C-alpha cells in the first residue's frame, strides 16, 4: 500500500478526532457515513476500518469486521440535510476540506 493511501485514513481520523473530540454520537453516524461514502472508494473505506480497528485496545469490543459491518449496514441510509450540515460543520472544525479529498 502506498504512503498516500495510508495517509488518507490517518488524516481522516485526525479530522474526525478534532471535530468530535468526545467521539461521534450515534445520531451523526448516518450523515457521517454518507459524507464518507461520497468521498471514499471501497478500498479507502477498508483502509479506514483497519485504521480505526488498529487504534482500539487489543480485545476491544470493536473489530475491523464490526466497523465494516456498520458501514455496510448504514451506507445506503439517507441523512436529512440538517444532519449532513451539522456533521459537515464538525468535520470542517476538525480541518476536513470542504472540497473533495485528494489522497496525495
mmCIF file of C-alpha atoms in Angstrom:
data_model
loop_
_atom_site.group_PDB
_atom_site.id
_atom_site.type_symbol
_atom_site.label_atom_id
_atom_site.label_comp_id
_atom_site.label_asym_id
_atom_site.label_seq_id
_atom_site.Cartn_x
_atom_site.Cartn_y
_atom_site.Cartn_z
ATOM 1 C CA UNK A 1 0.000 0.000 0.000
ATOM 2 C CA UNK A 2 1.439 3.398 -0.915
ATOM 3 C CA UNK A 3 2.120 6.078 1.667
ATOM 4 C CA UNK A 4 -0.580 8.357 0.175
ATOM 5 C CA UNK A 5 -3.234 5.646 0.633
ATOM 6 C CA UNK A 6 -2.109 5.139 4.235
ATOM 7 C CA UNK A 7 -2.020 8.838 4.948
ATOM 8 C CA UNK A 8 -5.615 9.462 3.867
ATOM 9 C CA UNK A 9 -7.199 7.280 6.587
ATOM 10 C CA UNK A 10 -4.765 8.746 9.099
ATOM 11 C CA UNK A 11 -5.667 12.312 8.068
ATOM 12 C CA UNK A 12 -9.359 11.438 8.182
ATOM 13 C CA UNK A 13 -9.027 10.068 11.713
ATOM 14 C CA UNK A 14 -7.212 13.242 12.723
ATOM 15 C CA UNK A 15 -10.072 15.331 11.340
ATOM 16 C CA UNK A 16 -12.669 13.114 13.000
ATOM 17 C CA UNK A 17 -10.918 13.323 16.365
ATOM 18 C CA UNK A 18 -10.591 17.099 16.088
ATOM 19 C CA UNK A 19 -14.209 17.565 15.006
ATOM 20 C CA UNK A 20 -15.556 15.051 17.514
ATOM 21 C CA UNK A 21 -13.175 15.096 20.495
ATOM 22 C CA UNK A 22 -15.665 13.105 22.605
ATOM 23 C CA UNK A 23 -16.432 10.607 19.833
ATOM 24 C CA UNK A 24 -19.066 10.563 17.114
ATOM 25 C CA UNK A 25 -22.571 10.418 18.609
ATOM 26 C CA UNK A 26 -24.900 7.778 17.215
ATOM 27 C CA UNK A 27 -27.265 10.350 15.732
ATOM 28 C CA UNK A 28 -24.458 11.547 13.426
ATOM 29 C CA UNK A 29 -23.455 8.109 12.079
ATOM 30 C CA UNK A 30 -25.706 8.091 9.019
ATOM 31 C CA UNK A 31 -24.741 11.605 7.901
ATOM 32 C CA UNK A 32 -21.062 10.893 8.547
ATOM 33 C CA UNK A 33 -21.191 7.655 6.577
ATOM 34 C CA UNK A 34 -22.959 9.469 3.736
ATOM 35 C CA UNK A 35 -20.218 12.093 3.621
ATOM 36 C CA UNK A 36 -17.515 9.429 3.746
ATOM 37 C CA UNK A 37 -19.238 7.371 1.056
ATOM 38 C CA UNK A 38 -19.224 10.352 -1.310
ATOM 39 C CA UNK A 39 -15.518 10.924 -0.670
ATOM 40 C CA UNK A 40 -14.014 7.429 -0.428
ATOM 41 C CA UNK A 41 -13.514 4.396 -2.606
ATOM 42 C CA UNK A 42 -14.292 0.930 -1.250
ATOM 43 C CA UNK A 43 -10.568 0.347 -0.728
ATOM 44 C CA UNK A 44 -10.272 3.574 1.244
ATOM 45 C CA UNK A 45 -13.261 2.554 3.404
ATOM 46 C CA UNK A 46 -11.471 -0.739 4.131
ATOM 47 C CA UNK A 47 -8.274 1.175 4.963
ATOM 48 C CA UNK A 48 -10.207 3.475 7.285
ATOM 49 C CA UNK A 49 -11.862 0.496 9.006
ATOM 50 C CA UNK A 50 -8.436 -1.083 9.515
ATOM 51 C CA UNK A 51 -7.025 2.171 10.885
ATOM 52 C CA UNK A 52 -9.964 2.567 13.278
ATOM 53 C CA UNK A 53 -9.602 -1.003 14.468
ATOM 54 C CA UNK A 54 -5.851 -0.565 14.947
ATOM 55 C CA UNK A 55 -6.339 2.214 17.488
ATOM 56 C CA UNK A 56 -8.664 0.128 19.635
ATOM 57 C CA UNK A 57 -7.155 -1.683 22.577
ATOM 58 C CA UNK A 58 -6.423 -5.376 21.993
ATOM 59 C CA UNK A 59 -9.550 -7.356 22.811
ATOM 60 C CA UNK A 60 -11.693 -4.213 22.479
ATOM 61 C CA UNK A 61 -15.327 -4.854 21.659
ATOM 62 C CA UNK A 62 -14.995 -3.178 18.225
ATOM 63 C CA UNK A 63 -13.148 -5.021 15.465
ATOM 64 C CA UNK A 64 -12.314 -4.191 11.860
ATOM 65 C CA UNK A 65 -15.140 -6.503 10.751
ATOM 66 C CA UNK A 66 -17.547 -4.731 13.131
ATOM 67 C CA UNK A 67 -16.659 -1.396 11.550
ATOM 68 C CA UNK A 68 -17.094 -2.770 8.021
ATOM 69 C CA UNK A 69 -20.452 -4.307 9.031
ATOM 70 C CA UNK A 70 -21.631 -0.989 10.472
ATOM 71 C CA UNK A 71 -20.612 0.855 7.330
ATOM 72 C CA UNK A 72 -22.254 -1.768 5.103
ATOM 73 C CA UNK A 73 -25.484 -1.729 7.096
ATOM 74 C CA UNK A 74 -25.856 2.038 7.135
ATOM 75 C CA UNK A 75 -24.137 3.283 3.994
ATOM 76 C CA UNK A 76 -27.318 3.419 1.936
ATOM 77 C CA UNK A 77 -29.462 5.141 4.568
ATOM 78 C CA UNK A 78 -30.160 8.785 3.838
ATOM 79 C CA UNK A 79 -29.460 11.537 6.351
ATOM 80 C CA UNK A 80 -31.550 14.667 6.346
ATOM 81 C CA UNK A 81 -29.988 17.942 5.218
ATOM 82 C CA UNK A 82 -29.715 19.353 8.738
ATOM 83 C CA UNK A 83 -27.814 16.295 9.980
ATOM 84 C CA UNK A 84 -25.474 16.441 6.989
ATOM 85 C CA UNK A 85 -24.852 20.160 7.571
ATOM 86 C CA UNK A 86 -24.216 19.540 11.300
ATOM 87 C CA UNK A 87 -21.732 16.728 10.587
ATOM 88 C CA UNK A 88 -20.037 18.755 7.836
ATOM 89 C CA UNK A 89 -19.562 21.606 10.335
ATOM 90 C CA UNK A 90 -17.980 19.240 12.878
ATOM 91 C CA UNK A 91 -15.644 17.872 10.213
ATOM 92 C CA UNK A 92 -14.737 21.350 8.944
ATOM 93 C CA UNK A 93 -13.871 22.430 12.508
ATOM 94 C CA UNK A 94 -11.532 19.451 12.603
ATOM 95 C CA UNK A 95 -9.789 20.574 9.404
ATOM 96 C CA UNK A 96 -11.702 18.396 6.912
ATOM 97 C CA UNK A 97 -11.509 20.049 3.490
ATOM 98 C CA UNK A 98 -14.928 21.078 2.254
ATOM 99 C CA UNK A 99 -13.862 20.235 -1.293
ATOM 100 C CA UNK A 100 -13.185 16.700 -2.499
ATOM 101 C CA UNK A 101 -10.444 14.973 -0.540
ATOM 102 C CA UNK A 102 -7.284 14.259 -2.506
ATOM 103 C CA UNK A 103 -5.277 11.200 -1.494
ATOM 104 C CA UNK A 104 -1.958 12.890 -2.208
#
